[in-house]
């Protein structure tokens, strides 16, 4: 026993009365249960009511698939009420994916041939909404018959059904093509509109139809002309424009017919000009027609004057106060900018003004258009505007804006300095939104602009000092400070105000970057490397740097840890090579960082391989080394076994760093001088690629209580040898094991003459000036043989 | 081509919806909420065309009701904008000062009107009175209010 069912009205009232979602769900579920029961019982009288309720519930988002069969039953019934709801249900619930839909075909067929207009209308509507390909094929003849009926109501619907059929089954175009030309002669606007839609569909789908319908262009032109020139007609006028929808549709068809076809385009030219000038643009309807006209002019082979007219119309739209119109104008100008660049340039100021819009859609379009309008003559002004926009624009546009500015700067930069400035500005304002390769590009750019090194490093330092949160900026700044730190400390640079920068400040800043939680691991890597490079560029002692580096030896990030350990080893064991390794980088190829890596890797590989020939000189000591991995005295610990000189051998030594450059020289260090805690050590390197060359690094250390100042070391060798002294790392050795001074000697010994070396030292120690001259004996034989 | 047509009120309740491409039923509610959110977040000064995924949305607000039409790229937005207004004018004629309540209660009537107004393709355009008069005989049979029966008038109400 089923409770008396609710009317649709009552159900809606109940649903509206529900205060919460849960309540609403309850009501609906209860009602659905009723509906299901009623369907099961097969009550024919109230079926349409139940289905109507079901459709309402379906619209709210609840499942309603159990009503599908009921739709069929209702359609088959003879009452109009039933049919109405049944067809509506079919439109909403059935579609191609359900097999049930084919069952309606027969009902539709019957209804179509019945001759009762409302019923036929319903059937056509349903067919045009959810007709599948099979249904369309079956019912095409019926629809075609209805196309020729006298009643405009039915013909309109039949035409629209034909449109749908063409979409689903393009082969049916042969069926529907013949009536079209005939239908164009109708006066009824509904039929005309439908016909034009049908022709549009046909032309879009088949080139043969396109050719066929080019013949009707004059007729279309005539229809449109009549529409435009007739005065006000109550029947079809919408805010002063007579049937704008039909006009728009005709214009669209003309566009399709005139594309790539000279003759048709010519026929249309006058008409388009007429429409463009005569349409009243005070209301939206007129503007809609005008917009379609502009689109058509752009697409066909129109006369030059006509195109200029189109661009001017769009320019006028841009000045309109209605935002909708400005939006469509910007969109169309974007399409035009490729083909008519100069015409659009004239409207550049207006476009740039649109950047200030608060509306997101508008500003996005304006941004795209502005970026497209940048060329070499207006680049400076445009960049200024765009940069101002970047500062104030909403976040979702920032990335596009930033990359657009960078691209445009790359293409049209008038000077390098301007280019660097622009990129710098973008990095400071929108650093987090730039693309990853911006960093690489900027470093490459700065590296290439020699004269701007001082300027760039200074500006980057200032920017970094203010804000260390923008990662790309921090990376570039760290790189520059590392490379050109000496220029930064020099203090004078013509291009910007002189700034006194202290060494300590620079180091403190880099440390801050290292420690900041905002820094990405990559940024930290940059900062650490920069610190290392500064150890050779700065005059002061390297204690602070060494401290920082040694802290990071135990960092959790593997990459940082590896770097820190390598750098620390550089300080401790290979101090003599530090200057050479940390020299200024040469300008890299366009593929910047990759070439970098390769250069580094090849350098390391060369060093690994030069280890191989060196061992021939001290086989005995090597055998001992193989057993004693921690032997540091000879510095041979990293030697790969002589039979396996490839880098793979280095991996055997787990305690060693696989990438650290192993010392090629087996020649032991020599202590040559000692006085009151001041010690002088010599270490020797014979690079294998140049057997005549000997590199000696002298290291002066101070373990006493007093500083050593004004330390100068000079050397002399026999005449057959050539000596070259390089600049020392400093001339002060602080007390108690302070940072030692290192100096590199290069000795060329092509004749392998015996090496003799005389040294002269002068320095101040304990407020006394000391001068020492002595010859170095016990020079190892390997240093000159 | 029109992809869908929605009438949603400010609270996000859908009063009328019609989809011309198949969209899963659970996706529909999601779509509707997102659409109404983007429409609600716009102020009066902003333009009526929004880009949403691969549709363009054209919306118009009438009191507390938003009428949103989703179209693909080939449509003339301003023509659709005009069209929405035309549709509302038809409804106004038929219901004599239509309101949201009418939309809620005469939901199926609206379907019919929309159907007559615009089949799958954006179409239409007979002037409002003629449409109304054509509608009445059909709607009469199925509006629950029986006083309409037999009141099939064919003269323009203009």
Tab-separated table of N, CA and C in Angstrom, chain A residues 8-9 12-13 16 24 52 55-56 58-63 80-81 84-85 88 91-92 95 97 118 125 128-129 153 156-157 160 163-164 167 188-190 193-194 197 201 232 234-236 238-239 243-245 248-249 252 255 284-285 287-289 291-292 323-325 327-328 358-362 364-365, chain B residues 1 13-20 22-26 28-29 32 42 45-51 56 60 73-84 86 100-101 103-109 111-113 115-116 118-127 130 134-135 137-139 141-142 144-145 158:
chain	number	residue	atom	x	y	z
A	8	UNK	N	4.335	17.406	-7.806
A	8	UNK	CA	5.670	17.981	-7.983
A	8	UNK	C	5.838	19.245	-7.155
A	9	UNK	N	4.813	20.056	-7.168
A	9	UNK	CA	4.867	21.297	-6.397
A	9	UNK	C	5.188	21.028	-4.940
A	12	UNK	N	8.694	19.926	-4.288
A	12	UNK	CA	9.635	21.042	-4.335
A	12	UNK	C	9.555	21.856	-3.057
A	13	UNK	N	8.335	22.018	-2.569
A	13	UNK	CA	8.188	22.766	-1.314
A	13	UNK	C	8.896	22.079	-0.173
A	16	UNK	N	12.602	22.495	-0.484
A	16	UNK	CA	13.008	23.830	-0.104
A	16	UNK	C	12.937	24.009	1.397
A	24	UNK	N	17.540	17.255	3.336
A	24	UNK	CA	17.137	17.227	1.930
A	24	UNK	C	17.318	15.835	1.363
A	52	UNK	N	8.089	13.374	-13.455
A	52	UNK	CA	8.430	14.782	-13.323
A	52	UNK	C	9.210	15.019	-12.043
A	55	UNK	N	12.680	13.752	-12.460
A	55	UNK	CA	13.539	14.639	-13.240
A	55	UNK	C	14.034	15.804	-12.404
A	56	UNK	N	13.180	16.299	-11.536
A	56	UNK	CA	13.619	17.391	-10.677
A	56	UNK	C	14.739	16.944	-9.763
A	58	UNK	N	16.705	14.553	-10.310
A	58	UNK	CA	17.891	14.318	-11.135
A	58	UNK	C	18.669	15.603	-11.338
A	59	UNK	N	17.926	16.687	-11.530
A	59	UNK	CA	18.604	17.947	-11.761
A	59	UNK	C	19.411	18.369	-10.539
A	60	UNK	N	18.920	17.981	-9.362
A	60	UNK	CA	19.672	18.352	-8.167
A	60	UNK	C	20.909	17.499	-7.983
A	61	UNK	N	21.036	16.450	-8.774
A	61	UNK	CA	22.266	15.688	-8.715
A	61	UNK	C	22.124	14.286	-8.167
A	62	UNK	N	20.910	13.805	-7.977
A	62	UNK	CA	20.736	12.457	-7.445
A	62	UNK	C	20.514	11.465	-8.578
A	63	UNK	N	20.919	10.209	-8.380
A	63	UNK	CA	20.801	9.239	-9.483
A	63	UNK	C	19.342	8.962	-9.828
A	80	UNK	N	-1.159	13.462	-24.346
A	80	UNK	CA	-0.110	14.437	-24.586
A	80	UNK	C	0.706	14.716	-23.336
A	81	UNK	N	0.041	14.775	-22.191
A	81	UNK	CA	0.753	15.024	-20.944
A	81	UNK	C	1.847	14.005	-20.749
A	84	UNK	N	4.687	14.407	-23.212
A	84	UNK	CA	5.516	15.571	-22.921
A	84	UNK	C	6.587	15.245	-21.895
A	85	UNK	N	6.117	14.693	-20.776
A	85	UNK	CA	7.074	14.380	-19.716
A	85	UNK	C	8.015	13.267	-20.161
A	88	UNK	N	10.680	14.663	-22.359
A	88	UNK	CA	11.618	15.453	-21.559
A	88	UNK	C	12.548	14.528	-20.775
A	91	UNK	N	15.136	13.095	-22.988
A	91	UNK	CA	16.214	14.043	-23.289
A	91	UNK	C	17.199	14.136	-22.147
A	92	UNK	N	16.676	14.068	-20.919
A	92	UNK	CA	17.566	14.287	-19.787
A	92	UNK	C	18.253	13.007	-19.335
A	95	UNK	N	20.914	8.723	-23.047
A	95	UNK	CA	21.797	9.206	-24.095
A	95	UNK	C	22.493	8.025	-24.727
A	97	UNK	N	25.032	6.438	-24.449
A	97	UNK	CA	25.749	5.378	-23.742
A	97	UNK	C	24.837	4.280	-23.244
A	118	UNK	N	2.135	19.459	-32.251
A	118	UNK	CA	2.891	19.470	-30.995
A	118	UNK	C	3.646	18.169	-30.776
A	125	UNK	N	12.300	17.568	-31.264
A	125	UNK	CA	13.165	18.132	-30.216
A	125	UNK	C	14.019	17.054	-29.585
A	128	UNK	N	16.657	15.752	-31.819
A	128	UNK	CA	17.789	16.647	-32.035
A	128	UNK	C	18.660	16.784	-30.799
A	129	UNK	N	18.157	16.416	-29.647
A	129	UNK	CA	18.997	16.529	-28.451
A	129	UNK	C	19.819	15.284	-28.228
A	153	UNK	N	6.556	26.345	-37.823
A	153	UNK	CA	6.942	25.806	-36.523
A	153	UNK	C	7.646	24.474	-36.701
A	156	UNK	N	11.005	24.685	-38.801
A	156	UNK	CA	12.137	25.170	-38.012
A	156	UNK	C	12.732	24.026	-37.215
A	157	UNK	N	11.884	23.291	-36.558
A	157	UNK	CA	12.380	22.194	-35.740
A	157	UNK	C	13.030	21.128	-36.586
A	160	UNK	N	16.495	22.118	-37.524
A	160	UNK	CA	17.449	21.964	-36.419
A	160	UNK	C	17.785	20.497	-36.182
A	163	UNK	N	20.358	19.627	-38.556
A	163	UNK	CA	21.687	20.089	-38.127
A	163	UNK	C	22.326	19.046	-37.232
A	164	UNK	N	21.555	18.594	-36.293
A	164	UNK	CA	22.096	17.599	-35.362
A	164	UNK	C	22.484	16.327	-36.104
A	167	UNK	N	25.698	16.571	-37.811
A	167	UNK	CA	26.810	16.494	-36.868
A	167	UNK	C	27.149	15.064	-36.524
A	188	UNK	N	10.437	33.644	-43.313
A	188	UNK	CA	10.351	33.476	-41.858
A	188	UNK	C	11.745	33.412	-41.262
A	189	UNK	N	11.995	34.277	-40.318
A	189	UNK	CA	13.345	34.360	-39.801
A	189	UNK	C	13.793	33.094	-39.095
A	190	UNK	N	12.867	32.460	-38.428
A	190	UNK	CA	13.250	31.233	-37.744
A	190	UNK	C	13.774	30.209	-38.735
A	193	UNK	N	17.119	31.302	-40.164
A	193	UNK	CA	18.207	31.078	-39.212
A	193	UNK	C	18.598	29.606	-39.197
A	194	UNK	N	17.589	28.765	-39.140
A	194	UNK	CA	17.884	27.340	-39.137
A	194	UNK	C	18.609	26.907	-40.395
A	197	UNK	N	22.165	27.915	-40.346
A	197	UNK	CA	22.938	27.030	-39.475
A	197	UNK	C	23.232	25.721	-40.181
A	201	UNK	N	26.880	24.117	-41.094
A	201	UNK	CA	27.339	22.781	-40.732
A	201	UNK	C	27.799	22.000	-41.946
A	232	UNK	N	13.025	50.155	-38.615
A	232	UNK	CA	12.612	49.479	-37.400
A	232	UNK	C	11.427	48.559	-37.682
A	234	UNK	N	8.886	45.889	-35.692
A	234	UNK	CA	8.565	45.418	-34.349
A	234	UNK	C	8.854	43.942	-34.171
A	235	UNK	N	8.694	43.236	-35.249
A	235	UNK	CA	8.818	41.779	-35.118
A	235	UNK	C	10.210	41.345	-34.699
A	236	UNK	N	11.204	41.951	-35.326
A	236	UNK	CA	12.511	41.352	-35.162
A	236	UNK	C	13.531	42.238	-34.492
A	238	UNK	N	15.741	43.963	-31.837
A	238	UNK	CA	16.230	43.880	-30.461
A	238	UNK	C	17.106	45.103	-30.239
A	239	UNK	N	16.655	45.952	-29.357
A	239	UNK	CA	17.315	47.229	-29.057
A	239	UNK	C	17.809	47.910	-30.320
A	243	UNK	N	16.944	41.848	-35.872
A	243	UNK	CA	17.382	40.451	-35.766
A	243	UNK	C	18.903	40.295	-35.761
A	244	UNK	N	19.530	40.717	-34.698
A	244	UNK	CA	20.988	40.608	-34.661
A	244	UNK	C	21.468	39.167	-34.760
A	245	UNK	N	20.663	38.252	-34.251
A	245	UNK	CA	21.120	36.865	-34.270
A	245	UNK	C	21.231	36.364	-35.698
A	248	UNK	N	24.304	37.934	-37.263
A	248	UNK	CA	25.544	37.296	-36.820
A	248	UNK	C	25.744	35.974	-37.541
A	249	UNK	N	24.668	35.250	-37.668
A	249	UNK	CA	24.761	33.935	-38.290
A	249	UNK	C	25.139	34.044	-39.753
A	252	UNK	N	28.698	34.858	-40.071
A	252	UNK	CA	29.565	33.714	-39.822
A	252	UNK	C	29.639	32.818	-41.057
A	255	UNK	N	31.788	34.279	-43.607
A	255	UNK	CA	33.197	34.090	-43.262
A	255	UNK	C	33.696	32.744	-43.757
A	284	UNK	N	24.380	46.687	-26.815
A	284	UNK	CA	25.162	45.470	-26.957
A	284	UNK	C	24.844	44.711	-28.235
A	285	UNK	N	23.593	44.716	-28.657
A	285	UNK	CA	23.230	43.953	-29.843
A	285	UNK	C	24.024	44.443	-31.048
A	287	UNK	N	26.829	45.967	-31.026
A	287	UNK	CA	28.233	45.619	-30.873
A	287	UNK	C	28.492	44.164	-31.209
A	288	UNK	N	27.519	43.334	-30.901
A	288	UNK	CA	27.707	41.921	-31.225
A	288	UNK	C	27.831	41.747	-32.735
A	289	UNK	N	26.972	42.431	-33.467
A	289	UNK	CA	27.022	42.338	-34.935
A	289	UNK	C	28.338	42.884	-35.452
A	291	UNK	N	31.163	43.080	-33.945
A	291	UNK	CA	32.241	42.165	-33.604
A	291	UNK	C	32.331	41.041	-34.620
A	292	UNK	N	31.177	40.484	-34.959
A	292	UNK	CA	31.177	39.392	-35.930
A	292	UNK	C	31.671	39.902	-37.272
A	323	UNK	N	33.027	46.773	-20.260
A	323	UNK	CA	34.155	45.857	-20.206
A	323	UNK	C	34.029	44.681	-21.145
A	324	UNK	N	32.821	44.230	-21.348
A	324	UNK	CA	32.643	43.099	-22.254
A	324	UNK	C	33.222	43.409	-23.617
A	325	UNK	N	32.948	44.611	-24.058
A	325	UNK	CA	33.409	44.987	-25.384
A	325	UNK	C	34.931	45.080	-25.416
A	327	UNK	N	36.916	43.405	-23.694
A	327	UNK	CA	37.421	42.044	-23.683
A	327	UNK	C	37.460	41.455	-25.073
A	328	UNK	N	36.335	41.572	-25.809
A	328	UNK	CA	36.344	40.968	-27.146
A	328	UNK	C	37.314	41.705	-28.049
A	358	UNK	N	41.204	46.112	-13.253
A	358	UNK	CA	41.082	45.253	-12.091
A	358	UNK	C	40.554	43.883	-12.475
A	359	UNK	N	39.956	43.812	-13.631
A	359	UNK	CA	39.346	42.558	-14.049
A	359	UNK	C	40.410	41.583	-14.534
A	360	UNK	N	40.379	40.363	-14.001
A	360	UNK	CA	41.452	39.415	-14.315
A	360	UNK	C	41.459	39.012	-15.781
A	361	UNK	N	40.270	38.749	-16.367
A	361	UNK	CA	40.265	38.321	-17.770
A	361	UNK	C	40.847	39.410	-18.652
A	362	UNK	N	40.470	40.641	-18.359
A	362	UNK	CA	40.933	41.737	-19.196
A	362	UNK	C	42.434	41.935	-19.072
A	364	UNK	N	44.661	39.837	-18.260
A	364	UNK	CA	45.398	38.741	-18.886
A	364	UNK	C	45.498	38.946	-20.384
A	365	UNK	N	44.377	39.300	-20.984
A	365	UNK	CA	44.400	39.546	-22.432
A	365	UNK	C	45.309	40.701	-22.771
B	1	UNK	N	29.588	26.459	-30.048
B	1	UNK	CA	28.468	25.600	-29.684
B	1	UNK	C	28.230	25.680	-28.199
B	13	UNK	N	22.314	26.850	-5.317
B	13	UNK	CA	21.316	25.833	-5.659
B	13	UNK	C	20.959	25.969	-7.129
B	14	UNK	N	20.974	24.826	-7.788
B	14	UNK	CA	20.682	24.846	-9.217
B	14	UNK	C	19.194	24.858	-9.436
B	15	UNK	N	18.738	25.838	-10.211
B	15	UNK	CA	17.309	25.893	-10.495
B	15	UNK	C	16.982	25.235	-11.810
B	16	UNK	N	17.916	25.306	-12.746
B	16	UNK	CA	17.673	24.702	-14.048
B	16	UNK	C	19.022	24.360	-14.643
B	17	UNK	N	19.100	23.167	-15.233
B	17	UNK	CA	20.368	22.852	-15.880
B	17	UNK	C	20.114	22.032	-17.123
B	18	UNK	N	20.884	22.313	-18.145
B	18	UNK	CA	20.732	21.550	-19.383
B	18	UNK	C	22.116	21.376	-19.977
B	19	UNK	N	22.479	20.105	-20.218
B	19	UNK	CA	23.804	19.819	-20.729
B	19	UNK	C	23.688	19.298	-22.142
B	20	UNK	N	24.482	19.814	-23.024
B	20	UNK	CA	24.421	19.356	-24.403
B	20	UNK	C	25.529	18.391	-24.746
B	22	UNK	N	27.559	15.021	-22.848
B	22	UNK	CA	27.368	14.185	-21.669
B	22	UNK	C	28.380	14.514	-20.589
B	23	UNK	N	27.889	14.791	-19.409
B	23	UNK	CA	28.749	15.015	-18.242
B	23	UNK	C	28.227	14.102	-17.141
B	24	UNK	N	29.108	13.377	-16.491
B	24	UNK	CA	28.673	12.456	-15.435
B	24	UNK	C	27.919	13.183	-14.356
B	25	UNK	N	26.994	12.473	-13.735
B	25	UNK	CA	26.107	13.158	-12.818
B	25	UNK	C	26.846	13.715	-11.607
B	26	UNK	N	27.850	12.991	-11.121
B	26	UNK	CA	28.557	13.550	-9.977
B	26	UNK	C	29.459	14.714	-10.395
B	28	UNK	N	28.605	16.835	-12.501
B	28	UNK	CA	27.764	17.999	-12.771
B	28	UNK	C	27.699	18.928	-11.581
B	29	UNK	N	27.466	18.339	-10.399
B	29	UNK	CA	27.349	19.200	-9.217
B	29	UNK	C	28.669	19.941	-8.991
B	32	UNK	N	28.880	22.738	-11.394
B	32	UNK	CA	28.004	23.852	-11.067
B	32	UNK	C	28.553	24.676	-9.914
B	42	UNK	N	33.124	37.710	-8.817
B	42	UNK	CA	33.368	38.872	-9.649
B	42	UNK	C	32.465	40.021	-9.243
B	45	UNK	N	31.902	45.548	-11.856
B	45	UNK	CA	32.660	46.232	-12.912
B	45	UNK	C	33.356	45.260	-13.836
B	46	UNK	N	33.404	44.000	-13.470
B	46	UNK	CA	34.187	43.106	-14.294
B	46	UNK	C	33.344	42.566	-15.428
B	47	UNK	N	34.020	42.097	-16.456
B	47	UNK	CA	33.288	41.722	-17.647
B	47	UNK	C	32.629	40.362	-17.463
B	48	UNK	N	31.653	40.098	-18.295
B	48	UNK	CA	30.819	38.918	-18.090
B	48	UNK	C	31.362	37.663	-18.709
B	49	UNK	N	32.563	37.694	-19.215
B	49	UNK	CA	33.070	36.502	-19.881
B	49	UNK	C	34.216	35.957	-19.056
B	50	UNK	N	34.126	34.701	-18.706
B	50	UNK	CA	35.188	34.081	-17.906
B	50	UNK	C	35.739	32.902	-18.682
B	51	UNK	N	37.022	32.661	-18.533
B	51	UNK	CA	37.570	31.451	-19.116
B	51	UNK	C	37.681	30.390	-18.035
B	56	UNK	N	34.260	28.742	-22.375
B	56	UNK	CA	34.125	30.144	-22.025
B	56	UNK	C	32.775	30.257	-21.347
B	60	UNK	N	25.108	36.200	-16.715
B	60	UNK	CA	24.371	37.437	-16.449
B	60	UNK	C	23.633	37.246	-15.148
B	73	UNK	N	35.013	27.654	-28.155
B	73	UNK	CA	35.708	28.845	-28.663
B	73	UNK	C	35.058	29.519	-29.842
B	74	UNK	N	34.200	28.789	-30.573
B	74	UNK	CA	33.781	29.361	-31.853
B	74	UNK	C	32.654	30.371	-31.721
B	75	UNK	N	32.123	30.539	-30.523
B	75	UNK	CA	30.948	31.397	-30.398
B	75	UNK	C	31.308	32.862	-30.248
B	76	UNK	N	30.364	33.675	-30.683
B	76	UNK	CA	30.451	35.108	-30.498
B	76	UNK	C	29.874	35.408	-29.117
B	77	UNK	N	30.753	35.823	-28.195
B	77	UNK	CA	30.292	35.948	-26.802
B	77	UNK	C	29.204	36.986	-26.654
B	78	UNK	N	29.323	38.032	-27.434
B	78	UNK	CA	28.352	39.082	-27.226
B	78	UNK	C	26.981	38.679	-27.743
B	79	UNK	N	26.989	37.855	-28.770
B	79	UNK	CA	25.696	37.391	-29.258
B	79	UNK	C	25.023	36.515	-28.212
B	80	UNK	N	25.812	35.694	-27.555
B	80	UNK	CA	25.226	34.841	-26.505
B	80	UNK	C	24.714	35.697	-25.353
B	81	UNK	N	25.453	36.710	-25.029
B	81	UNK	CA	25.070	37.619	-23.960
B	81	UNK	C	23.702	38.213	-24.254
B	82	UNK	N	23.537	38.607	-25.516
B	82	UNK	CA	22.270	39.178	-25.954
B	82	UNK	C	21.176	38.127	-25.885
B	83	UNK	N	21.570	36.937	-26.213
B	83	UNK	CA	20.638	35.832	-26.270
B	83	UNK	C	20.075	35.499	-24.900
B	84	UNK	N	20.942	35.542	-23.903
B	84	UNK	CA	20.473	35.263	-22.543
B	84	UNK	C	19.399	36.273	-22.181
B	86	UNK	N	17.477	37.887	-24.148
B	86	UNK	CA	16.295	37.595	-24.935
B	86	UNK	C	15.462	36.510	-24.266
B	100	UNK	N	12.469	34.032	-9.153
B	100	UNK	CA	13.177	32.786	-8.923
B	100	UNK	C	12.248	31.671	-8.474
B	101	UNK	N	11.220	32.055	-7.770
B	101	UNK	CA	10.274	31.047	-7.314
B	101	UNK	C	9.643	30.341	-8.492
B	103	UNK	N	10.948	29.904	-11.296
B	103	UNK	CA	11.919	28.980	-11.862
B	103	UNK	C	11.938	27.688	-11.061
B	104	UNK	N	11.867	27.802	-9.741
B	104	UNK	CA	11.925	26.591	-8.937
B	104	UNK	C	10.721	25.729	-9.196
B	105	UNK	N	9.541	26.348	-9.183
B	105	UNK	CA	8.348	25.531	-9.210
B	105	UNK	C	7.945	25.092	-10.588
B	106	UNK	N	8.244	25.923	-11.564
B	106	UNK	CA	7.802	25.541	-12.896
B	106	UNK	C	8.977	25.063	-13.712
B	107	UNK	N	9.773	24.323	-13.030
B	107	UNK	CA	11.026	23.865	-13.603
B	107	UNK	C	10.844	23.251	-14.979
B	108	UNK	N	9.886	22.376	-15.109
B	108	UNK	CA	9.720	21.685	-16.379
B	108	UNK	C	9.176	22.613	-17.450
B	109	UNK	N	8.485	23.622	-17.023
B	109	UNK	CA	8.035	24.616	-17.995
B	109	UNK	C	9.235	25.310	-18.599
B	111	UNK	N	12.152	24.164	-18.960
B	111	UNK	CA	12.779	23.282	-19.937
B	111	UNK	C	12.123	23.456	-21.286
B	112	UNK	N	10.807	23.451	-21.245
B	112	UNK	CA	10.090	23.575	-22.499
B	112	UNK	C	10.364	24.890	-23.189
B	113	UNK	N	10.381	25.949	-22.407
B	113	UNK	CA	10.619	27.258	-23.008
B	113	UNK	C	11.995	27.328	-23.611
B	115	UNK	N	13.690	24.937	-24.636
B	115	UNK	CA	13.717	24.074	-25.807
B	115	UNK	C	13.168	24.808	-27.010
B	116	UNK	N	12.064	25.487	-26.810
B	116	UNK	CA	11.465	26.201	-27.924
B	116	UNK	C	12.371	27.342	-28.353
B	118	UNK	N	15.671	27.602	-28.118
B	118	UNK	CA	16.985	27.339	-28.652
B	118	UNK	C	17.257	25.906	-28.759
B	119	UNK	N	17.117	25.227	-29.699
B	119	UNK	CA	17.411	23.800	-29.703
B	119	UNK	C	18.905	23.557	-29.472
B	120	UNK	N	19.461	22.455	-29.866
B	120	UNK	CA	20.827	22.189	-29.434
B	120	UNK	C	21.760	23.313	-29.789
B	121	UNK	N	21.482	23.977	-30.846
B	121	UNK	CA	22.349	25.060	-31.224
B	121	UNK	C	21.709	26.343	-30.735
B	122	UNK	N	22.501	27.285	-30.500
B	122	UNK	CA	21.929	28.532	-30.041
B	122	UNK	C	21.129	29.108	-31.179
B	123	UNK	N	19.901	29.282	-30.940
B	123	UNK	CA	19.027	29.614	-32.039
B	123	UNK	C	18.005	30.537	-31.484
B	124	UNK	N	16.963	30.603	-32.082
B	124	UNK	CA	15.811	31.214	-31.491
B	124	UNK	C	15.179	32.059	-32.500
B	125	UNK	N	14.803	32.774	-31.970
B	125	UNK	CA	14.533	34.125	-32.047
B	125	UNK	C	13.310	34.528	-32.776
B	126	UNK	N	12.309	33.984	-32.185
B	126	UNK	CA	11.082	34.686	-32.518
B	126	UNK	C	10.871	35.670	-31.388
B	127	UNK	N	10.138	36.705	-31.669
B	127	UNK	CA	9.989	37.682	-30.603
B	127	UNK	C	9.171	37.074	-29.479
B	130	UNK	N	5.334	35.855	-29.547
B	130	UNK	CA	4.990	34.729	-30.399
B	130	UNK	C	5.393	33.423	-29.750
B	134	UNK	N	2.953	30.360	-28.659
B	134	UNK	CA	3.158	28.999	-29.150
B	134	UNK	C	3.293	28.036	-28.001
B	135	UNK	N	3.833	28.512	-26.904
B	135	UNK	CA	4.076	27.631	-25.764
B	135	UNK	C	2.789	27.220	-25.074
B	137	UNK	N	-0.341	26.358	-25.472
B	137	UNK	CA	-1.128	25.113	-25.598
B	137	UNK	C	-0.401	23.927	-24.993
B	138	UNK	N	0.910	23.883	-25.161
B	138	UNK	CA	1.610	22.722	-24.616
B	138	UNK	C	1.750	22.801	-23.121
B	139	UNK	N	2.210	23.948	-22.657
B	139	UNK	CA	2.459	24.052	-21.221
B	139	UNK	C	1.183	23.852	-20.450
B	141	UNK	N	-1.211	21.797	-20.729
B	141	UNK	CA	-1.569	20.454	-20.297
B	141	UNK	C	-0.758	20.004	-19.137
B	142	UNK	N	0.380	20.642	-18.928
B	142	UNK	CA	1.220	19.955	-17.993
B	142	UNK	C	1.569	20.774	-16.783
B	144	UNK	N	0.703	22.045	-13.347
B	144	UNK	CA	-0.224	21.472	-12.360
B	144	UNK	C	-1.448	22.365	-12.114
B	145	UNK	N	-1.271	23.616	-12.414
B	145	UNK	CA	-2.371	24.516	-12.154
B	145	UNK	C	-3.396	24.394	-13.265
B	158	UNK	N	1.551	41.226	-27.083
B	158	UNK	CA	2.345	42.455	-27.193
B	158	UNK	C	1.526	43.700	-26.871
